[in-house]
Amino acid sequence: MTSLRAGRPGADVSEPRPAAADCREWHGHVIVCGLGDLGLRTTEQLHLTGAAVVVLADDPSERLGRILGGWGVPLIDRGGHLTQPLYAAGVAGADCVVCVETTDLRTLETVLLLRDLRPDVRIVAHLDNPAVARAVEEITGAGTVLDIAALFAPSVIEACVLRRAHDIALGDTHFVTVETVAPRDGTLRELYGSLVPLGVTSGAAVEPLVCPGRDQPVSEGDYVTLLGTRDEVAAAGLATGAGTGGRAPVSPRRRLHHAQRLLRNVRGWSDRALRGALLLAVSLVIVSTVILHFGYVRPGGGSLSLLTAMYFTVETIATVGFGDFSFSAQPVWMEVFGICLIVAGTTLVTTIFALLTNALVSRRIAQSLGQVRIPGMRGHVVLVGLGAVGMEVLDGLLRRGRDVIVVERDDQNRYLNQVRERGVPLVLGDSTLGQTLDSVNLSKASSVAIVTSDDLTNIETGLAVRDRLGDRWREVPVVLRVFDRELGRRLEGSFDFRHVWSTVAIAAPWFVGAALGMEVLFSFYVGSHPFLLAKLHVSAGGGLDGATMSQLSARIRVIAIGRGDGGGLEHPPRRDTRVGAGDDAYLAGPYEELLLVLGRERGGSGR
C-alpha cells in the first residue's frame, strides 16, 4: 500500500496539493468529515504525523480554505451532498474516515453511508448522545466512537477536587502520576530517586519544563509531576490519593458537615417572620412550663415536675386534651392563664404552619426558576455551564461526594431537569454578574469550573470570579474552558489564570491516535500543558523497529515496554534498551511529541 507520507503514489509529503483536488486514486490516506474546531485540529495533527489527509466540509469559509491550503491538504466542498464527495475524496482507497461533523445527525448520516460504501474502512466518530453512540459503536467496533465531554471532564474534575494523583493500569502493573511541591532545593534524583519526572513548573512560568532528566535542579516550591509504580511512589514518601474514582465514603466528619449545612440552609430560607414566630413559640413553652411547675396544684397535692409541666404545655397548645390534666379545679388566676395559653398557643401554631408553608412553596418555586440564593453552602464546587461537558463534570463530582452548585443562563436548557432530579442546587442567571456569583456563596467555594460553550462568556465569568474571590484567587482552583489553545496560553500569561484548558486540545489526539493506530490510554495536565499516555505497536520495518530509548525525543518518556515475545512488561527501560517488531511501547509526553513519534514509526514502515 502507498505510504501515508505521500499524498499520491510517489509524491513527497512537502509537495503542495491543490485545494480542490480529485483524490479518487489516493490510497492509504485519512478522510476528515467536518471542519469545526475539532476537525481543524485533528487535520493539523494528522498532517504533523506525515499522514495524507483529505477534508470534506459543508460550505467551508475562505479562511479555513487558506489554512488547509497552507498545509497542502485538499478541501472538498460537499455542498450538502454526501456520496459523490466521498468518492471524490478517495473513499475506495482510504485507510480511515474521521467523522467530526457539527451535529450528531450529520455524523450518523455519514457513518451509515460509509458502512454501505466501504464496510471494511476504519471509522472514528464523535457523538454527544450516549444512546446514539452506543448504537453506532455496535456496527463500527469498540473504541471507534469518542465523546469530547467524556474525554475532557476528568481533567476538570481532578482539578476541582484537588486530586494530584492518577492511577494508570498497564496490564497487571499499576502506575501513578503524582504532582507534588519540591520541599527544598536539589536535583530530582536527590529528592525523588528513581521516579520518572514528567514536568517541572517553577515560579510564574506558564510552560512547564517537559520530561527533564533526573539531574535537573529544582527549587523549593516548584511543582513537580512524577510517575512510578504505587510502591515506588509510596517509598518516596509521596501520598498518592489515587483511587477507583467511585463515590467517596461518607465519614462522620462529613455527616457533621452536612448537618451544619442543613442548619445553615434552614436559617437561610426561613424569613424573619417565621423565625420570630418560632422564637415566640419557644418562649411561650418555657414561660408556661415554669408557671405550671410552680403554680399548678395536683388534686392530691404536690406540684408538677418540669418534664410533666412541659408535657401539659405542649398538650394544651396542640389542643390535644387527653384529659389527664385540667385547669377546672385550679385557682381563678390559673384558669385565666389556661385560657391565655390556649389562645396564644393555637394562634402561634397556625401562624407557624402558614409561614412554613409559604416559605417551602416560595423556595420550591424559586428553585424551579433557578432564582434562589444558597448562602448555606461551604467548601462546594461552583459549576458554570450546562452542556454535555457540564453534565459529565457534574456527575463526576457527585460520584466523588462533592457538593455542587450549578449556574446556567438559559432557562430552556435541556439538562435542567436532570440537574433537579439529582437534587443539585441550581441558579439561573448571568454568571458574569457579581450578584449571581454572590448568590452561590462564591466566597466559601472550594473550586470553580467554567465550562460553557462560549469562549467570551467563559472569559468574562473567569474575570468576574477573580474579582469576587479577591485574596482567595491564588488558593481556589478556577478551571476555564476555551476552544483555542493559543488563546488559553495568553489568558494564563496576561490574567493570572492557572487552568485554562482546551477541549479540542485534549480530544484531538484521541481521534488522531484512533485513526492511525496509536491507542491513547490516558490524558492529564502537567501544569497547564496537556500530556498523553499512549500505547504504540512497533511493526516490522517501522521507524521504531530496533530503536533505543536514547534515540527518541528528549521530551518523551517510555514508561514501559510490552514485549511481543511474551516477555511481559519491562519497566523502567534503560537508555540502551531497544524496542523491536511486535513490542508495545507505552509513551508519555506532550501530544505534539507523541505525534512525531507516531509519524516516525509509520514513515519507516512503508504503510
Coordinates of C-alpha atoms in Angstrom, one line a residue:
M1 CA 0.0 0.0 0.0
T2 CA 1.2 3.5 -0.7
S3 CA 3.0 5.3 2.1
L4 CA 0.9 7.7 4.2
R5 CA 3.8 10.1 3.8
A6 CA 2.7 10.7 0.3
G7 CA -0.5 12.3 -1.0
R8 CA -0.3 10.3 -4.2
P9 CA 1.9 7.5 -5.3
G10 CA 5.5 8.8 -5.5
A11 CA 4.6 12.3 -4.1
D12 CA 6.7 13.9 -1.4
V13 CA 4.9 15.0 1.8
S14 CA 6.1 18.5 1.4
E15 CA 4.6 18.8 -2.1
P16 CA 1.7 21.3 -2.1
R17 CA -1.6 19.8 -3.0
P18 CA -4.4 21.8 -4.7
A19 CA -7.2 22.9 -2.5
A20 CA -9.9 21.2 -4.6
A21 CA -8.1 18.1 -5.9
D22 CA -9.8 14.9 -7.1
C23 CA -8.4 12.3 -4.8
R24 CA -10.1 9.2 -6.3
E25 CA -6.8 7.4 -7.0
W26 CA -5.3 8.0 -3.5
H27 CA -4.6 5.1 -1.2
G28 CA -3.8 4.8 2.5
H29 CA -5.0 8.3 3.4
V30 CA -7.4 9.6 6.0
I31 CA -10.6 11.5 5.2
V32 CA -11.8 14.0 7.8
C33 CA -15.5 14.9 7.5
G34 CA -16.3 18.2 9.2
L35 CA -14.2 21.3 9.6
G36 CA -15.2 22.7 13.0
D37 CA -12.7 23.4 15.8
L38 CA -12.1 19.6 16.4
G39 CA -12.0 18.8 12.7
L40 CA -9.4 21.5 12.0
R41 CA -7.2 20.5 15.0
T42 CA -7.4 16.8 14.0
T43 CA -6.4 17.6 10.5
E44 CA -3.5 19.7 11.7
Q45 CA -2.2 16.8 13.9
L46 CA -2.7 14.2 11.2
H47 CA -0.7 16.4 8.8
L48 CA 2.0 16.7 11.5
T49 CA 2.5 12.9 11.5
G50 CA 3.0 13.0 7.8
A51 CA -0.3 11.3 7.0
A52 CA -2.1 12.1 3.8
V53 CA -5.4 13.9 4.6
V54 CA -8.5 15.0 2.6
V55 CA -11.1 17.2 4.3
L56 CA -14.8 17.2 3.4
A57 CA -16.8 20.2 4.7
D58 CA -20.2 21.9 4.1
D59 CA -19.7 25.5 2.9
P60 CA -16.2 26.0 4.3
S61 CA -15.0 29.5 4.8
E62 CA -12.3 31.1 2.7
R63 CA -10.1 31.4 5.8
L64 CA -10.2 27.7 6.6
G65 CA -9.5 27.0 2.9
R66 CA -6.4 29.1 3.1
I67 CA -5.2 27.3 6.3
L68 CA -5.7 23.9 4.7
G69 CA -4.0 25.1 1.5
G70 CA -1.0 26.2 3.5
W71 CA -0.7 22.7 4.8
G72 CA -1.2 21.2 1.4
V73 CA -4.4 19.4 2.5
P74 CA -7.1 19.1 -0.2
L75 CA -10.5 20.6 0.8
I76 CA -13.7 19.4 -0.9
D77 CA -16.9 21.4 -0.5
R78 CA -19.7 18.9 -0.2
G79 CA -22.4 21.4 -0.9
G80 CA -24.8 19.4 1.2
H81 CA -24.2 16.1 -0.7
L82 CA -22.6 13.0 0.8
T83 CA -22.0 10.2 -1.6
Q84 CA -20.2 11.8 -4.6
P85 CA -17.8 14.0 -2.4
L86 CA -16.8 10.8 -0.5
Y87 CA -15.9 9.1 -3.8
A88 CA -14.0 12.3 -4.9
A89 CA -12.1 12.1 -1.6
G90 CA -10.9 8.6 -2.4
V91 CA -13.1 6.6 0.0
A92 CA -12.4 3.5 -2.0
G93 CA -8.7 3.5 -1.0
A94 CA -8.9 5.3 2.3
D95 CA -7.4 3.8 5.5
C96 CA -9.7 5.6 7.9
V97 CA -12.6 8.2 7.9
V98 CA -12.8 10.6 10.9
C99 CA -16.4 11.9 11.3
V100 CA -16.4 15.1 13.4
E101 CA -19.4 16.8 12.0
T102 CA -21.2 19.8 13.6
T103 CA -24.3 17.7 14.6
D104 CA -24.9 14.2 15.7
L105 CA -27.4 13.7 12.9
R106 CA -24.9 14.6 10.2
T107 CA -22.3 12.3 11.8
L108 CA -24.9 9.5 11.9
E109 CA -25.7 10.0 8.2
T110 CA -22.1 9.9 7.2
V111 CA -21.3 6.8 9.3
L112 CA -24.2 4.8 7.9
L113 CA -23.4 5.8 4.4
L114 CA -19.8 4.7 4.9
R115 CA -20.9 1.3 6.1
D116 CA -22.7 0.9 2.8
L117 CA -19.9 2.2 0.6
R118 CA -16.9 0.7 2.5
P119 CA -17.9 -1.8 5.2
D120 CA -14.2 -2.5 5.8
V121 CA -12.9 1.0 6.3
R122 CA -12.0 2.1 9.8
I123 CA -14.3 4.8 11.2
V124 CA -13.7 7.2 14.1
A125 CA -16.7 9.3 15.0
H126 CA -17.6 12.0 17.5
L127 CA -21.1 11.7 19.0
D128 CA -22.5 13.6 22.0
N129 CA -25.7 11.5 22.5
P130 CA -24.7 8.4 24.5
A131 CA -27.6 6.2 23.2
V132 CA -26.7 7.0 19.6
A133 CA -23.0 6.5 20.3
R134 CA -23.6 3.0 21.7
A135 CA -25.7 2.0 18.7
V136 CA -23.1 3.3 16.3
E137 CA -20.3 1.6 18.1
E138 CA -22.1 -1.8 17.7
I139 CA -21.6 -1.5 14.0
T140 CA -18.3 0.3 13.8
G141 CA -16.5 -1.6 16.6
A142 CA -15.3 -0.9 20.2
G143 CA -13.4 2.3 20.7
T144 CA -14.4 3.9 17.4
V145 CA -16.9 6.4 18.9
L146 CA -15.4 9.1 21.1
D147 CA -17.2 11.7 23.2
I148 CA -15.4 15.0 23.7
A149 CA -17.2 15.7 27.0
A150 CA -16.1 12.3 28.5
L151 CA -12.5 12.9 27.4
F152 CA -12.3 16.5 28.8
A153 CA -14.3 16.1 32.0
P154 CA -11.9 14.0 34.1
S155 CA -9.2 16.7 33.9
V156 CA -11.7 19.3 35.2
I157 CA -13.0 17.1 37.9
E158 CA -9.5 16.3 39.2
A159 CA -8.6 20.0 39.3
C160 CA -11.8 20.8 41.2
V161 CA -11.3 18.1 43.9
L162 CA -7.5 19.0 44.2
R163 CA -6.6 15.4 43.3
R164 CA -2.9 15.4 42.5
A165 CA -2.5 11.7 41.6
H166 CA -3.8 9.5 38.8
D167 CA -3.9 5.7 38.6
I168 CA -2.8 4.2 35.3
A169 CA -3.0 0.4 34.8
L170 CA -0.7 -1.1 32.2
G171 CA -1.5 -4.8 32.2
D172 CA -1.2 -6.1 35.7
T173 CA 1.1 -3.2 36.8
H174 CA -0.4 -0.1 38.3
F175 CA 1.5 3.2 37.8
V176 CA 0.7 6.5 39.4
T177 CA 1.3 10.1 38.3
V178 CA 1.6 12.4 41.2
E179 CA 2.1 16.2 41.5
T180 CA 4.0 17.4 44.5
V181 CA 5.8 20.5 45.7
A182 CA 9.6 20.4 46.0
P183 CA 10.4 20.5 49.7
R184 CA 13.9 22.0 49.2
D185 CA 16.5 22.9 46.6
G186 CA 18.1 19.9 44.9
T187 CA 18.1 17.7 41.9
L188 CA 15.2 15.5 41.0
R189 CA 17.3 12.4 41.6
E190 CA 18.2 13.7 45.1
L191 CA 14.6 14.4 46.0
Y192 CA 12.7 11.6 44.4
G193 CA 15.2 8.9 43.5
S194 CA 14.2 6.7 40.6
L195 CA 10.7 8.2 40.0
V196 CA 10.3 9.3 36.4
P197 CA 10.0 13.1 36.1
L198 CA 7.4 14.3 33.6
G199 CA 7.4 18.0 34.2
V200 CA 8.6 20.9 36.4
T201 CA 6.8 24.2 36.8
S202 CA 8.6 26.9 38.6
G203 CA 7.7 30.4 39.8
A204 CA 5.3 32.3 37.4
A205 CA 6.3 30.2 34.4
V206 CA 3.3 29.2 32.2
E207 CA 5.0 26.5 30.3
P208 CA 6.5 23.6 32.3
L209 CA 9.9 22.0 31.7
V210 CA 8.8 18.9 29.9
C211 CA 10.3 15.5 30.7
P212 CA 13.5 16.8 32.4
G213 CA 16.4 14.5 33.3
R214 CA 16.8 13.3 36.9
D215 CA 19.8 15.5 37.4
Q216 CA 17.7 18.6 36.7
P217 CA 17.9 21.0 39.6
V218 CA 14.7 22.3 41.1
S219 CA 14.0 25.0 43.8
E220 CA 11.9 24.8 46.9
G221 CA 8.2 25.4 46.0
D222 CA 8.5 24.2 42.4
Y223 CA 5.7 22.0 41.2
V224 CA 7.0 18.6 40.1
T225 CA 5.0 15.8 38.3
L226 CA 6.4 12.3 38.7
L227 CA 5.5 8.8 37.6
G228 CA 6.2 5.4 39.1
T229 CA 4.5 2.3 40.4
R230 CA 2.4 2.7 43.6
D231 CA 5.2 1.1 45.7
E232 CA 7.8 3.4 44.2
V233 CA 5.7 6.5 44.9
A234 CA 5.0 5.3 48.4
A235 CA 8.6 4.6 49.1
A236 CA 9.5 8.1 48.1
G237 CA 7.2 9.4 50.8
L238 CA 4.5 10.8 48.5
A239 CA 0.8 10.3 49.1
T240 CA -0.9 9.1 46.0
G241 CA -4.5 9.8 47.0
A242 CA -5.5 7.9 43.9
G243 CA -8.4 5.6 44.0
T244 CA -11.1 4.0 41.9
G245 CA -12.9 7.2 41.2
G246 CA -16.1 5.8 42.7
R247 CA -18.4 7.5 45.1
A248 CA -16.5 8.7 48.2
P249 CA -17.4 7.1 51.5
V250 CA -19.3 9.4 53.9
S251 CA -17.2 9.9 57.0
P252 CA -18.6 11.0 60.4
R253 CA -16.9 14.4 59.9
R254 CA -18.7 14.8 56.6
R255 CA -22.0 13.8 58.2
L256 CA -21.5 16.6 60.7
H257 CA -20.7 18.9 57.8
H258 CA -24.0 18.0 56.1
A259 CA -25.9 18.6 59.4
Q260 CA -24.3 22.0 59.8
R261 CA -25.1 22.8 56.2
L262 CA -28.7 21.8 56.8
L263 CA -29.0 24.1 59.8
R264 CA -27.5 27.0 57.8
N265 CA -29.9 26.3 54.9
V266 CA -32.9 26.3 57.3
R267 CA -31.7 29.6 58.7
G268 CA -31.1 30.9 55.1
W269 CA -34.5 30.1 53.6
S270 CA -36.7 30.9 56.7
D271 CA -37.7 34.5 56.6
R272 CA -37.8 36.9 59.6
A273 CA -41.5 36.4 60.3
L274 CA -41.1 32.6 60.6
R275 CA -38.1 32.9 62.8
G276 CA -39.9 35.4 65.0
A277 CA -43.0 33.1 65.3
L278 CA -40.8 30.1 66.2
L279 CA -39.0 32.2 68.9
L280 CA -42.3 33.3 70.4
A281 CA -43.5 29.7 70.4
V282 CA -40.3 28.5 72.2
S283 CA -40.6 31.4 74.7
L284 CA -44.3 30.6 75.4
V285 CA -43.4 26.9 76.1
I286 CA -40.6 27.9 78.5
V287 CA -42.8 30.5 80.4
S288 CA -45.7 28.2 80.6
T289 CA -43.6 25.3 81.8
V290 CA -42.2 27.4 84.7
I291 CA -45.6 28.7 85.7
L292 CA -47.2 25.3 85.7
H293 CA -44.3 23.8 87.6
F294 CA -44.6 26.3 90.4
G295 CA -48.4 27.2 90.3
Y296 CA -50.3 24.1 89.3
V297 CA -51.6 22.0 92.2
R298 CA -52.3 18.3 91.7
P299 CA -55.7 17.1 93.1
G300 CA -53.9 15.1 95.8
G301 CA -51.4 17.8 96.5
G302 CA -48.0 18.5 95.2
S303 CA -46.7 20.3 92.1
L304 CA -45.8 19.2 88.6
S305 CA -42.2 18.2 87.6
L306 CA -40.6 20.3 84.9
L307 CA -41.0 17.5 82.3
T308 CA -44.7 17.0 83.2
A309 CA -45.2 20.8 83.1
M310 CA -43.7 20.9 79.6
Y311 CA -45.9 17.9 78.5
F312 CA -49.0 19.7 79.8
T313 CA -48.0 22.9 78.0
V314 CA -47.5 21.2 74.6
E315 CA -50.7 19.2 75.1
T316 CA -52.6 22.4 75.7
I317 CA -51.1 24.4 72.8
A318 CA -51.7 21.5 70.5
T319 CA -55.4 21.3 71.7
V320 CA -55.0 17.5 72.1
G321 CA -56.7 17.3 75.5
F322 CA -56.1 13.7 76.7
G323 CA -57.9 14.6 80.0
D324 CA -55.0 13.7 82.3
F325 CA -54.7 17.4 83.4
S326 CA -57.3 20.2 83.7
F327 CA -57.5 23.8 84.8
S328 CA -61.1 23.4 86.1
A329 CA -60.1 22.7 89.8
Q330 CA -57.3 25.3 89.8
P331 CA -57.4 28.9 91.2
V332 CA -59.0 31.6 89.1
W333 CA -55.7 33.1 88.1
M334 CA -54.6 29.7 86.8
E335 CA -57.8 29.2 84.8
V336 CA -57.2 32.6 83.2
F337 CA -53.7 31.6 82.4
G338 CA -55.0 28.4 80.8
I339 CA -57.3 30.5 78.6
C340 CA -54.5 32.7 77.5
L341 CA -52.2 29.7 76.9
I342 CA -54.8 28.0 74.6
V343 CA -55.5 31.2 72.6
A344 CA -51.8 32.2 72.3
G345 CA -50.7 28.6 71.5
T346 CA -53.3 27.9 68.8
T347 CA -52.6 31.3 67.2
L348 CA -48.8 30.7 67.2
V349 CA -49.2 27.2 65.8
T350 CA -51.5 28.2 63.0
T351 CA -49.2 31.2 62.2
I352 CA -46.1 29.0 62.1
F353 CA -47.7 26.4 59.8
A354 CA -48.9 29.2 57.4
L355 CA -45.4 30.8 57.3
L356 CA -43.7 27.5 57.0
T357 CA -45.9 26.5 54.1
N358 CA -45.3 29.9 52.4
A359 CA -41.6 29.5 52.8
L360 CA -41.5 26.0 51.4
V361 CA -43.7 26.8 48.4
S362 CA -41.8 30.0 47.7
R363 CA -38.4 28.2 47.9
R364 CA -39.7 25.4 45.6
I365 CA -40.9 27.9 43.1
A366 CA -37.6 29.8 43.3
Q367 CA -35.6 26.6 42.9
S368 CA -37.6 25.6 39.8
L369 CA -36.9 29.1 38.4
G370 CA -33.3 29.0 39.5
Q371 CA -33.6 32.2 41.4
V372 CA -32.8 31.0 44.9
R373 CA -29.8 32.2 46.9
I374 CA -27.8 29.5 48.5
P375 CA -26.0 31.0 51.5
G376 CA -25.5 27.8 53.5
M377 CA -23.0 26.1 51.2
R378 CA -19.4 25.9 52.1
G379 CA -16.5 24.0 50.5
H380 CA -18.6 23.4 47.4
V381 CA -17.8 23.5 43.7
V382 CA -19.4 26.1 41.5
L383 CA -20.1 24.7 38.1
V384 CA -20.9 27.3 35.4
G385 CA -22.4 26.0 32.2
L386 CA -24.8 23.1 31.5
G387 CA -23.9 21.3 28.3
A388 CA -22.5 17.8 27.6
V389 CA -19.2 18.8 29.3
G390 CA -21.0 20.3 32.2
M391 CA -23.1 17.2 32.9
E392 CA -20.1 15.0 32.7
V393 CA -18.3 17.2 35.2
L394 CA -21.3 17.3 37.5
D395 CA -21.8 13.6 37.6
G396 CA -18.1 13.1 38.2
L397 CA -18.1 15.5 41.1
L398 CA -21.2 13.9 42.6
R399 CA -19.6 10.4 42.4
R400 CA -16.7 11.8 44.4
G401 CA -19.1 13.0 47.1
R402 CA -18.7 16.8 46.4
D403 CA -21.3 19.4 46.9
V404 CA -22.0 21.3 43.7
I405 CA -24.0 24.4 42.8
V406 CA -24.8 24.8 39.1
V407 CA -25.1 28.2 37.4
E408 CA -26.9 28.3 34.0
R409 CA -28.0 31.3 31.9
D410 CA -30.5 29.5 29.6
D411 CA -33.8 28.7 31.4
Q412 CA -34.7 26.4 28.4
N413 CA -31.6 24.3 28.7
R414 CA -32.4 20.6 28.1
Y415 CA -30.3 19.5 31.1
L416 CA -32.1 21.5 33.8
N417 CA -34.5 18.6 34.7
Q418 CA -31.6 16.2 35.0
V419 CA -29.9 18.6 37.5
R420 CA -33.1 18.9 39.5
E421 CA -33.5 15.1 39.6
R422 CA -30.1 14.8 41.1
G423 CA -31.0 17.3 43.9
V424 CA -28.3 19.7 42.9
P425 CA -28.9 23.4 43.7
L426 CA -29.4 25.4 40.5
V427 CA -29.2 29.1 39.9
L428 CA -30.5 30.6 36.6
G429 CA -28.7 33.8 35.9
D430 CA -25.9 35.6 34.2
S431 CA -22.6 34.2 35.6
T432 CA -20.7 37.3 34.6
L433 CA -22.6 39.4 37.2
G434 CA -21.4 39.7 40.7
Q435 CA -24.9 39.4 42.1
T436 CA -25.2 35.9 40.6
L437 CA -21.8 34.8 41.9
D438 CA -22.7 36.1 45.4
S439 CA -25.9 34.1 45.3
V440 CA -23.9 30.8 45.1
N441 CA -21.7 31.8 48.1
L442 CA -18.6 32.0 45.9
S443 CA -16.6 33.4 48.8
K444 CA -16.9 30.0 50.5
A445 CA -16.4 27.8 47.4
S446 CA -13.5 25.3 47.2
S447 CA -13.2 25.5 43.4
V448 CA -14.9 26.8 40.2
A449 CA -15.4 25.1 36.8
I450 CA -16.5 27.4 34.0
V451 CA -17.4 25.2 31.0
T452 CA -20.0 27.0 28.9
S453 CA -19.7 26.6 25.1
D454 CA -18.9 30.2 24.5
D455 CA -15.3 31.4 25.0
L456 CA -16.2 35.0 25.6
T457 CA -18.7 34.1 28.3
N458 CA -16.1 31.9 30.0
I459 CA -13.5 34.6 29.9
E460 CA -15.9 37.2 31.3
T461 CA -17.1 34.8 34.0
G462 CA -13.5 34.0 34.9
L463 CA -12.6 37.6 35.3
A464 CA -15.7 38.2 37.4
V465 CA -14.8 35.2 39.6
R466 CA -11.3 36.6 40.0
D467 CA -12.6 39.9 41.2
R468 CA -15.1 38.3 43.6
L469 CA -12.6 35.9 45.1
G470 CA -10.1 38.7 45.9
D471 CA -7.3 37.4 48.2
R472 CA -8.5 33.8 47.7
W473 CA -7.8 33.8 44.0
R474 CA -4.5 32.0 44.3
E475 CA -5.8 29.3 46.5
V476 CA -9.1 28.4 44.7
P477 CA -8.7 26.4 41.5
V478 CA -10.6 28.0 38.7
V479 CA -10.9 25.9 35.5
L480 CA -11.6 27.9 32.4
R481 CA -12.7 26.1 29.2
V482 CA -11.7 27.7 25.9
F483 CA -11.5 26.2 22.4
D484 CA -8.4 27.9 21.2
R485 CA -5.3 26.6 23.0
E486 CA -3.2 29.6 22.0
L487 CA -5.8 32.0 23.4
G488 CA -5.7 30.0 26.6
R489 CA -1.9 30.4 26.9
R490 CA -2.3 34.2 26.5
L491 CA -5.0 34.3 29.1
E492 CA -2.8 32.5 31.6
G493 CA 0.1 34.8 31.0
S494 CA -2.0 38.0 31.0
F495 CA -4.7 37.5 33.6
D496 CA -3.0 35.0 36.1
F497 CA -5.3 32.1 35.2
R498 CA -3.8 28.7 36.0
H499 CA -6.2 26.2 34.5
V500 CA -7.2 27.4 31.0
W501 CA -7.9 24.3 29.1
S502 CA -9.0 23.5 25.6
T503 CA -11.5 20.7 24.9
V504 CA -10.2 20.4 21.4
A505 CA -6.5 20.2 22.5
I506 CA -7.4 17.2 24.8
A507 CA -9.8 15.4 22.4
A508 CA -8.0 15.7 19.0
P509 CA -5.1 13.4 19.9
W510 CA -7.6 10.6 20.7
F511 CA -9.1 10.9 17.3
V512 CA -5.7 11.0 15.6
G513 CA -4.5 8.0 17.6
A514 CA -7.6 6.1 16.8
A515 CA -7.2 6.9 13.1
L516 CA -3.6 6.0 12.8
G517 CA -3.2 3.1 15.2
M518 CA -1.9 4.8 18.4
E519 CA -4.0 3.9 21.3
V520 CA -4.4 6.8 23.7
L521 CA -4.8 5.4 27.2
F522 CA -5.0 8.5 29.4
S523 CA -4.8 12.3 29.3
F524 CA -3.8 14.6 32.1
Y525 CA -2.2 18.0 32.7
V526 CA 1.3 18.8 33.8
G527 CA 0.9 22.4 34.9
S528 CA -1.1 23.9 32.1
H529 CA 0.3 21.5 29.4
P530 CA -1.8 18.6 28.2
F531 CA 0.0 15.2 28.4
L532 CA -0.9 11.8 27.0
L533 CA -0.1 8.3 27.9
A534 CA -0.4 6.2 24.7
K535 CA 0.4 2.7 23.5
L536 CA 2.2 2.4 20.2
H537 CA 2.6 -1.0 18.5
V538 CA 6.0 -1.4 16.8
S539 CA 5.7 -3.1 13.4
A540 CA 8.4 -4.9 11.4
G541 CA 10.3 -2.4 9.4
G542 CA 8.7 0.5 11.2
G543 CA 10.6 3.6 12.1
L544 CA 10.9 2.4 15.7
D545 CA 12.0 -1.1 15.0
G546 CA 15.4 -1.6 16.6
A547 CA 15.4 2.0 18.1
T548 CA 17.0 2.6 21.5
M549 CA 15.5 4.8 24.2
S550 CA 18.2 7.4 23.7
Q551 CA 17.2 7.8 20.1
L552 CA 13.8 9.0 21.0
S553 CA 12.9 12.6 21.7
A554 CA 14.1 14.0 25.0
R555 CA 10.6 15.3 25.6
I556 CA 9.2 11.8 25.5
R557 CA 9.3 9.2 28.3
V558 CA 9.0 5.5 27.6
I559 CA 7.2 4.3 30.7
A560 CA 7.3 0.6 29.9
I561 CA 7.7 -1.9 27.0
G562 CA 5.3 -4.8 26.5
R563 CA 7.4 -7.5 24.8
G564 CA 5.8 -9.1 21.9
D565 CA 7.6 -12.4 22.6
G566 CA 5.6 -13.0 25.8
G567 CA 8.4 -11.5 28.0
G568 CA 5.8 -9.4 29.9
L569 CA 6.1 -5.7 30.8
E570 CA 9.6 -4.3 31.1
H571 CA 10.0 -1.2 33.2
P572 CA 11.7 1.1 33.6
P573 CA 13.6 0.8 30.3
R574 CA 17.3 1.9 30.2
R575 CA 18.8 4.3 27.7
D576 CA 20.2 1.4 25.7
T577 CA 17.1 -0.7 25.8
R578 CA 15.8 -1.5 22.3
V579 CA 12.2 -2.0 21.0
G580 CA 11.6 -4.5 18.3
A581 CA 8.8 -5.7 16.0
G582 CA 5.8 -6.9 17.9
D583 CA 6.5 -4.8 21.0
D584 CA 4.1 -2.3 22.5
A585 CA 5.8 0.9 23.7
Y586 CA 4.0 2.9 26.4
L587 CA 4.8 6.5 25.9
A588 CA 4.1 9.6 28.0
G589 CA 4.6 13.2 27.0
P590 CA 3.1 16.3 25.2
Y591 CA 0.8 15.1 22.4
E592 CA 2.8 17.0 19.7
E593 CA 5.8 14.9 20.6
L594 CA 3.8 11.7 20.6
L595 CA 2.5 12.5 17.1
L596 CA 6.1 13.0 15.8
V597 CA 7.0 9.6 17.2
L598 CA 3.9 8.1 15.6
G599 CA 4.9 9.7 12.3
R600 CA 8.4 8.3 12.6
E601 CA 7.0 4.8 13.2
R602 CA 4.6 4.9 10.2
G603 CA 7.1 6.6 7.9
G604 CA 9.6 3.7 8.3
S605 CA 7.0 1.0 7.9
G606 CA 6.2 1.8 4.3
R607 CA 2.4 1.8 5.0

